[in-house]
mmCIF file of C-alpha atoms and ligand atoms in Angstrom:
data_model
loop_
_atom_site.group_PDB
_atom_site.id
_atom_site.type_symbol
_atom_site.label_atom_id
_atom_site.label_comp_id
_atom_site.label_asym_id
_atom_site.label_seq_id
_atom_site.Cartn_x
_atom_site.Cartn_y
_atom_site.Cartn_z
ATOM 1 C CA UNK W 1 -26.059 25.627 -30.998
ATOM 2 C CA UNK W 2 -28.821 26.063 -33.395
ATOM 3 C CA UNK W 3 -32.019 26.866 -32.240
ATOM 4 C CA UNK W 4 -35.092 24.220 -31.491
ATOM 5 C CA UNK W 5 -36.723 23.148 -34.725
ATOM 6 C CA UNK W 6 -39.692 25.136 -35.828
ATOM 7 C CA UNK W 7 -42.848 22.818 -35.984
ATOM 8 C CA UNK W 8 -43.641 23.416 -39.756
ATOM 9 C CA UNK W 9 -39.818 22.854 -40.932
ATOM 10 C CA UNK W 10 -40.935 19.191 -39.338
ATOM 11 C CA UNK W 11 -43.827 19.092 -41.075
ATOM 12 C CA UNK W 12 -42.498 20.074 -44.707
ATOM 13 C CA UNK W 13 -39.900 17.946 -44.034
ATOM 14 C CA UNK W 14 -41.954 14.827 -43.166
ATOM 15 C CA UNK W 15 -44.421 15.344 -45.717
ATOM 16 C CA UNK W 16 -41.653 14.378 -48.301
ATOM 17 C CA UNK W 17 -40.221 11.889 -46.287
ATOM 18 C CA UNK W 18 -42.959 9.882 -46.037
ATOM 19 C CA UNK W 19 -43.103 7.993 -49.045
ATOM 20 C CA UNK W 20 -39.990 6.815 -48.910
ATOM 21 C CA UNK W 21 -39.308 6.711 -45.143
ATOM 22 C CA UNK W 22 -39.440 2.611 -44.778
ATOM 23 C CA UNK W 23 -37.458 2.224 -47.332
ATOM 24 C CA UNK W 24 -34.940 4.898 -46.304
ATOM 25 C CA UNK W 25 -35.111 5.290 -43.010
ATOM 26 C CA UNK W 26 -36.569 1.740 -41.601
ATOM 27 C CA UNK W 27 -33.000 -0.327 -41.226
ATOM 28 C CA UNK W 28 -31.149 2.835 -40.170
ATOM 29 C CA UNK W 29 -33.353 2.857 -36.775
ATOM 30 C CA UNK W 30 -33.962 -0.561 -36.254
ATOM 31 C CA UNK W 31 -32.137 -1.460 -33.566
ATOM 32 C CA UNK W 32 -32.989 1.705 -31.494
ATOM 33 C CA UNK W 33 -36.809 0.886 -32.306
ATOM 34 C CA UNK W 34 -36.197 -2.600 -30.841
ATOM 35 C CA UNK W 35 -34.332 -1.545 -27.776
ATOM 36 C CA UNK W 36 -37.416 0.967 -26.953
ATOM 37 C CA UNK W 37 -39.680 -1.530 -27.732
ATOM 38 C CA UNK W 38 -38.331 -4.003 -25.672
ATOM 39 C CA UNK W 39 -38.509 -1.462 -22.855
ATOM 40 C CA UNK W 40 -41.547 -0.578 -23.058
ATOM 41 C CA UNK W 41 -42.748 -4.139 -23.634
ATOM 42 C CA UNK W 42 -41.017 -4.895 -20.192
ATOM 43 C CA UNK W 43 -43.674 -2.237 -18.683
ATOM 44 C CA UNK W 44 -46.528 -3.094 -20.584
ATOM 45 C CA UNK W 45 -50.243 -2.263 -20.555
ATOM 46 C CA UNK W 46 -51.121 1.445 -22.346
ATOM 47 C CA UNK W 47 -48.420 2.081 -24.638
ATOM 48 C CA UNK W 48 -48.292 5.697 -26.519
ATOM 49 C CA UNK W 49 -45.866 6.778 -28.846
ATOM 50 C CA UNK W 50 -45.397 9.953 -29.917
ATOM 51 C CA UNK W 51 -44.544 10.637 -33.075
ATOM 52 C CA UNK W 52 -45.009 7.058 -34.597
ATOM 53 C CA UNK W 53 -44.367 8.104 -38.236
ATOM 54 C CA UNK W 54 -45.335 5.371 -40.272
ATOM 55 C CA UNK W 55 -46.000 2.658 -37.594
ATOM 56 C CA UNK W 56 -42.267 0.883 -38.498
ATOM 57 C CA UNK W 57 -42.532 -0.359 -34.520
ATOM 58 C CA UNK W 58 -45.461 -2.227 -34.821
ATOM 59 C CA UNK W 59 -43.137 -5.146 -35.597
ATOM 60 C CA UNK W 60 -41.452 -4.795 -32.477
ATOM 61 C CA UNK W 61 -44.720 -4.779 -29.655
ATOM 62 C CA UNK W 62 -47.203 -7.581 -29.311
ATOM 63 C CA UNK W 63 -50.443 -8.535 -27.549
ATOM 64 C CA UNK W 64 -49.547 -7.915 -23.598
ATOM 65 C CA UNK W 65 -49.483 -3.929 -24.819
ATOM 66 C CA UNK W 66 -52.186 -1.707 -26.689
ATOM 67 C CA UNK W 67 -50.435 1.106 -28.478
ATOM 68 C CA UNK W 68 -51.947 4.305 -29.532
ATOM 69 C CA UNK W 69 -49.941 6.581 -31.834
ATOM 70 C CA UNK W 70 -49.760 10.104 -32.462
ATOM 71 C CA UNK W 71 -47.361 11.868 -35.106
ATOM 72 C CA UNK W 72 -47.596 15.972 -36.345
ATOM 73 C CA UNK W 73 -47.279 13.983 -39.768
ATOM 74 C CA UNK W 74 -50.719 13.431 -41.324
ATOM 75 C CA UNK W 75 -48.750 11.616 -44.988
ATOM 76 C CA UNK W 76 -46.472 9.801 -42.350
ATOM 77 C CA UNK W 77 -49.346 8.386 -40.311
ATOM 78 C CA UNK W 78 -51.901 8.084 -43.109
ATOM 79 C CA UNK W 79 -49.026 4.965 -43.801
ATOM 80 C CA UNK W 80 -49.142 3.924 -40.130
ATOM 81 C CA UNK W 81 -52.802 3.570 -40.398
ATOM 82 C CA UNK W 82 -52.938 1.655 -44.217
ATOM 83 C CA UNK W 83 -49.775 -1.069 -41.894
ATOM 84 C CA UNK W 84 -52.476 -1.158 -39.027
ATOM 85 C CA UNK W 85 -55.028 -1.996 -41.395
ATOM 86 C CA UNK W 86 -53.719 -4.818 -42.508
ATOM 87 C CA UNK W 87 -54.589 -6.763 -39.069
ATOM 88 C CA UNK W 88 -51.472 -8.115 -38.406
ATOM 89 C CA UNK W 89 -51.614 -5.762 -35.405
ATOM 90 C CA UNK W 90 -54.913 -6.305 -33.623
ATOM 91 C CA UNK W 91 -52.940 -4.186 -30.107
ATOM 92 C CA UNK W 92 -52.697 -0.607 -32.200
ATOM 93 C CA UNK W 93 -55.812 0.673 -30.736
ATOM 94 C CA UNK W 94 -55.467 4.125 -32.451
ATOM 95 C CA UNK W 95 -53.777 6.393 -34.648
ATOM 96 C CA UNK W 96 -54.023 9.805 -34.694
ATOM 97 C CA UNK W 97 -52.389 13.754 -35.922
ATOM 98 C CA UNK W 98 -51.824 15.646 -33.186
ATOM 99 C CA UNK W 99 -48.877 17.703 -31.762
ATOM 100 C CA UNK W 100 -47.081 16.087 -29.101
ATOM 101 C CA UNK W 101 -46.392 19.647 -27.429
ATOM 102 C CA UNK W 102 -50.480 19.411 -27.002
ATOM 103 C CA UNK W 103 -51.313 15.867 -25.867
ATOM 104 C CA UNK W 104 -55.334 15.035 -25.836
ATOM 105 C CA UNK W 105 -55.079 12.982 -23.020
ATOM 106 C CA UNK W 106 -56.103 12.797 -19.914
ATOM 107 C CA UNK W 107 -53.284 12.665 -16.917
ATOM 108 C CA UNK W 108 -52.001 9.538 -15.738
ATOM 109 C CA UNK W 109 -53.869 7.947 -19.229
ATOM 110 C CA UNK W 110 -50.797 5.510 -19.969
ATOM 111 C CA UNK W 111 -48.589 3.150 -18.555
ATOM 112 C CA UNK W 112 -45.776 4.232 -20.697
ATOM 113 C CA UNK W 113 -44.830 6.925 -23.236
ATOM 114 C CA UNK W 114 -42.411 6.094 -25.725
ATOM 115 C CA UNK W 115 -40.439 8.658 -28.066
ATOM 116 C CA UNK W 116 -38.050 7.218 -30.832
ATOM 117 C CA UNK W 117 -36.036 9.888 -32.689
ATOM 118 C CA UNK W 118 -38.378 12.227 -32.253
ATOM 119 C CA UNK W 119 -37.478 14.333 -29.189
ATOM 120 C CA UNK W 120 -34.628 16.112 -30.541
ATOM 121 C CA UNK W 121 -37.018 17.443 -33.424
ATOM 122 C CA UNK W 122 -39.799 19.087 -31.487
ATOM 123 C CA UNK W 123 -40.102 22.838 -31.171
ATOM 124 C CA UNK W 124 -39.691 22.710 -27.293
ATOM 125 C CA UNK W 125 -38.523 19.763 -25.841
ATOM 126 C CA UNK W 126 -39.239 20.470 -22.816
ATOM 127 C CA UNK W 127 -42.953 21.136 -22.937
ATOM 128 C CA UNK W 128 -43.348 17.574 -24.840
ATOM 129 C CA UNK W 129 -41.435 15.581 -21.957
ATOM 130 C CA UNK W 130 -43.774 17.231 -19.245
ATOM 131 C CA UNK W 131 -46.768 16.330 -21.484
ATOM 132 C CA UNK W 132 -45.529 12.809 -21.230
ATOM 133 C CA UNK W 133 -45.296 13.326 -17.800
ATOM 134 C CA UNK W 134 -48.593 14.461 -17.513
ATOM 135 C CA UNK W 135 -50.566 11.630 -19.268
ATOM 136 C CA UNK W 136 -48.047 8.777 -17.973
ATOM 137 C CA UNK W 137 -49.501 7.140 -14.844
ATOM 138 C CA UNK W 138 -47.377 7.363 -11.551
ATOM 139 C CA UNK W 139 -45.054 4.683 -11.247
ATOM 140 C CA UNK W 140 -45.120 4.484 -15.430
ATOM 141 C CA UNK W 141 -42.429 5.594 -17.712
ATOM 142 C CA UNK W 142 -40.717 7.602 -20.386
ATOM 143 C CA UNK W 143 -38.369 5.846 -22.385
ATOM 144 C CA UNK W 144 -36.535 7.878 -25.527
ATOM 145 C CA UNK W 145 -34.475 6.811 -27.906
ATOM 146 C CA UNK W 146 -32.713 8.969 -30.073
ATOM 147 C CA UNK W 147 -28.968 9.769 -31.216
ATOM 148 C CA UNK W 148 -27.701 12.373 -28.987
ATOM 149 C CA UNK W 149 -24.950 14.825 -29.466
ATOM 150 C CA UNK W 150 -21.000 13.153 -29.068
ATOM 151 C CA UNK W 151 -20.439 16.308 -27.270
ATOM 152 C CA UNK W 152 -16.277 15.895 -27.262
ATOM 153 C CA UNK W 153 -13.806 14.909 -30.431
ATOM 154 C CA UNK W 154 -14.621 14.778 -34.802
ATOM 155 C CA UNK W 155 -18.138 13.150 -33.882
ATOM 156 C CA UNK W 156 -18.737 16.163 -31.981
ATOM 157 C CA UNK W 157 -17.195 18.716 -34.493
ATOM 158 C CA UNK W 158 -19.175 16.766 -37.489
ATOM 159 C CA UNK W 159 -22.207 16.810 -35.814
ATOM 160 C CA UNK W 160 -21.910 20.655 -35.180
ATOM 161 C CA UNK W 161 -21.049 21.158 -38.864
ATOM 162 C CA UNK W 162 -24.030 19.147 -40.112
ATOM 163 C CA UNK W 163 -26.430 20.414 -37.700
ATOM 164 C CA UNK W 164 -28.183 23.355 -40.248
ATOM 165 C CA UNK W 165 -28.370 21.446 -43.127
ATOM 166 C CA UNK W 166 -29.512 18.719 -40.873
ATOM 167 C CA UNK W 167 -32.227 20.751 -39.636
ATOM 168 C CA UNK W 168 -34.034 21.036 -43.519
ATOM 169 C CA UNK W 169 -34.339 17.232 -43.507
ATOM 170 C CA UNK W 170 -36.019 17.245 -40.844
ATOM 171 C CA UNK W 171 -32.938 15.483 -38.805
ATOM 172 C CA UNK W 172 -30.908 16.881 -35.604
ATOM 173 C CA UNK W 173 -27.610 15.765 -34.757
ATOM 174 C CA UNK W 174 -26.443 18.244 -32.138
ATOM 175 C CA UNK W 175 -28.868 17.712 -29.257
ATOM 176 C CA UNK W 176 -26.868 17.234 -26.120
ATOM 177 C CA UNK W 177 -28.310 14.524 -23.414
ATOM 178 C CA UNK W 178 -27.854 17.731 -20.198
ATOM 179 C CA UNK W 179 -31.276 18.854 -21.543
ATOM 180 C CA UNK W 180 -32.888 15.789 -20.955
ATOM 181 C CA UNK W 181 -31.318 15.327 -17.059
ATOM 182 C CA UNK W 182 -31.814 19.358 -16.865
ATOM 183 C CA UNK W 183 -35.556 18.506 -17.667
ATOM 184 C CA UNK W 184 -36.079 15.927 -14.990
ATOM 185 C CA UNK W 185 -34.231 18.046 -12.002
ATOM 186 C CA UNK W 186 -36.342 21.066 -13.079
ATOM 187 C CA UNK W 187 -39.402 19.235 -13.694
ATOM 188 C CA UNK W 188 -39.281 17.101 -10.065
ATOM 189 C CA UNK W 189 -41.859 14.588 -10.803
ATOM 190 C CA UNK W 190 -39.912 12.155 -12.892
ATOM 191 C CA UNK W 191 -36.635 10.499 -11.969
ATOM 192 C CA UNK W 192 -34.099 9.192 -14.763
ATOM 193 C CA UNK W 193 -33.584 5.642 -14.120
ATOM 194 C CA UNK W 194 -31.327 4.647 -17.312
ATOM 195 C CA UNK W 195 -29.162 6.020 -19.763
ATOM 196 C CA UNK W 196 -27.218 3.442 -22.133
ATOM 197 C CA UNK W 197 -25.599 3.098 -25.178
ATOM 198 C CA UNK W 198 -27.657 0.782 -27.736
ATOM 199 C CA UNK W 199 -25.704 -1.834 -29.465
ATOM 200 C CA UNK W 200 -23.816 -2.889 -31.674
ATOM 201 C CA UNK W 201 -22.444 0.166 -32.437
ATOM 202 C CA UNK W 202 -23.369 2.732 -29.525
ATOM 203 C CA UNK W 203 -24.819 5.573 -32.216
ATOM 204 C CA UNK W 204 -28.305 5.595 -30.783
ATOM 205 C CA UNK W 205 -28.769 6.152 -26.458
ATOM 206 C CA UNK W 206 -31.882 4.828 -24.687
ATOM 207 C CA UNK W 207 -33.127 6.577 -21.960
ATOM 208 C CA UNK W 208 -35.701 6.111 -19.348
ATOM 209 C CA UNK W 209 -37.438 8.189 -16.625
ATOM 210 C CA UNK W 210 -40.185 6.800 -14.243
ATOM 211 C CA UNK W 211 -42.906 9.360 -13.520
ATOM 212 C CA UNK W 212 -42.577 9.666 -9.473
ATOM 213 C CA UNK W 213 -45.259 8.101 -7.486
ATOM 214 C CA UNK W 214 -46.055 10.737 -4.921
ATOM 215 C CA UNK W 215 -48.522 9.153 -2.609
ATOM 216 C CA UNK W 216 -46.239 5.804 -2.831
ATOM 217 C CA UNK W 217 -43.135 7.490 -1.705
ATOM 218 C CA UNK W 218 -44.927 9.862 1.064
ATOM 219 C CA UNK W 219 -46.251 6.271 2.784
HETATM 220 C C1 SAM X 1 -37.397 10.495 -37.380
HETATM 221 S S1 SAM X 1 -39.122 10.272 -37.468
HETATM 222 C C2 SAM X 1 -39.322 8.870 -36.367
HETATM 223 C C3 SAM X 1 -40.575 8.070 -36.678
HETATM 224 C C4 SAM X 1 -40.725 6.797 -35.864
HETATM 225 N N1 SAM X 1 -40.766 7.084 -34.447
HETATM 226 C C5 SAM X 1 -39.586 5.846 -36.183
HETATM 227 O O1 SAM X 1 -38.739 5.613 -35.304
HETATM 228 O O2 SAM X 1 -39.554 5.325 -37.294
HETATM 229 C C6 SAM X 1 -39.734 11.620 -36.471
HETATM 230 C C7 SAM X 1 -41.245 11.691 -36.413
HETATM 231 O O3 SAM X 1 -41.604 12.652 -35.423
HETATM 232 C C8 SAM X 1 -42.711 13.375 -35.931
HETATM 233 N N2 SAM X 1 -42.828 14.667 -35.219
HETATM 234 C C9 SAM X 1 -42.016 15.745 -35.324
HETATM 235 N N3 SAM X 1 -42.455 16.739 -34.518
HETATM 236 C C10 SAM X 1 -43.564 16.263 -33.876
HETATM 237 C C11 SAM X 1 -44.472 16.815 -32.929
HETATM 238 N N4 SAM X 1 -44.339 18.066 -32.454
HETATM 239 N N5 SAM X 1 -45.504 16.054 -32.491
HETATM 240 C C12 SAM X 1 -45.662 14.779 -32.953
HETATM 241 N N6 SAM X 1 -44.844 14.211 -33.870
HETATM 242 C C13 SAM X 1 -43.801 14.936 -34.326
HETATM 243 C C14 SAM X 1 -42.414 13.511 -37.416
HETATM 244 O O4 SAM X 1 -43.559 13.855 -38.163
HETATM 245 C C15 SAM X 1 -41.870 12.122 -37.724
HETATM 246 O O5 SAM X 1 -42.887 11.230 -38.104
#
């Protein structure tokens, strides 16, 4: 396995993505976007979303959330901010740069913290997911969507070969879904509640933990 990506191989890499990222990039995700959405639309309340990119999932929330964004990216959210300017989504309450390994929020700030394809890109994946855990209220959730590594078979072994010229485009194809599960046991304050293959074709995998209510479970 390679090692995690370094933050400014994101950076560089997302600086000349941006332009073209909709156009590129938008159908590709779409249906992972939607299934997150939907999830965290079934929560509902404060919605943040680390690294937003370009805002693509505005589309997918609506007025029963209010969504703040953050991305590493400032060309990739400059175009997040020019789509929330044009009104059409009055629940994006703000947009900003900042590194999701360093969260400016307060703890227990948001009902939900969604990630779409962005986990697997972060320096330390770790430290981001207990930063979600951190601002995400008790009872709230984390819900991640993201292709994960086949692990077995010629999806595995392509994956593997991919994986370091993967890395320059700011893309990783070999993250296995153990470090996600290893996370939660180690981390004992959120619980994984689902793990499922998003259709049609089962490429992307949804996942959800729910930050653990302490006081709630000691009554
Ligand atoms: C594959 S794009 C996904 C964008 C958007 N979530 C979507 O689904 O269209 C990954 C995004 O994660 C951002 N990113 C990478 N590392 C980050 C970090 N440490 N903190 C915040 N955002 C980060 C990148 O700048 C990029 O915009």
């Amino acid at each position: 396995m390679l090692r995690d990506p370094e933050k400014h191989v994101m950076e560089k890499a997302y600086a000349r993505w941006a332009p073209v990222y909709d156009v590129l990039c938008g159908p590709v995700f779409l249906n992972g976007r939607r299934a997150a959405a939907r999830a965290a639309r079934d929560v509902g309340g404060r919605i943040l979303e680390i690294g937003v990119g370009t805002g693509l999932s505005f589309d997918d929330y609506d007025g029963s959330t209010e969504i703040t964004g953050i991305d590493i990216s400032e060309p990739m959210i400059a175009r997040a901010r020019l789509r929330a300017a044009s009104g059409r989504y009055p629940f994006v309450k703000g947009l900003a740069v900042m590194d999701a390994h360093n969260l400016r929020y307060d703890e227990a700030s948001f009902d939900c913290v969604v990630g779409q394809f962005v986990i697997t890109l972060v320096e330390d994946p770790e430290r981001v997911l207990s930063e979600c855990a951190r601002v995400v209220k008790p009872g709230g959730q984390i819900i991640l969507v993201n292709h994960l590594y086949s692990e077995r078979g010629l999806a595995a072994a392509i994956e593997r070969l991919l994986a370091q010229k993967a890395r320059a485009l700011g893309l990783r194809p070999e993250f296995p879904f153990a470090r996600l599960a290893a996370w939660a046991q180690s981390h004992g304050g959120a619980e994984l509640i689902e793990r499922r293959k998003v259709p049609p074709f089962g490429v992307y995998t949804l996942v959800r933990f729910r930050r653990v209510d302490q006081q709630r479970e000691a009554a």
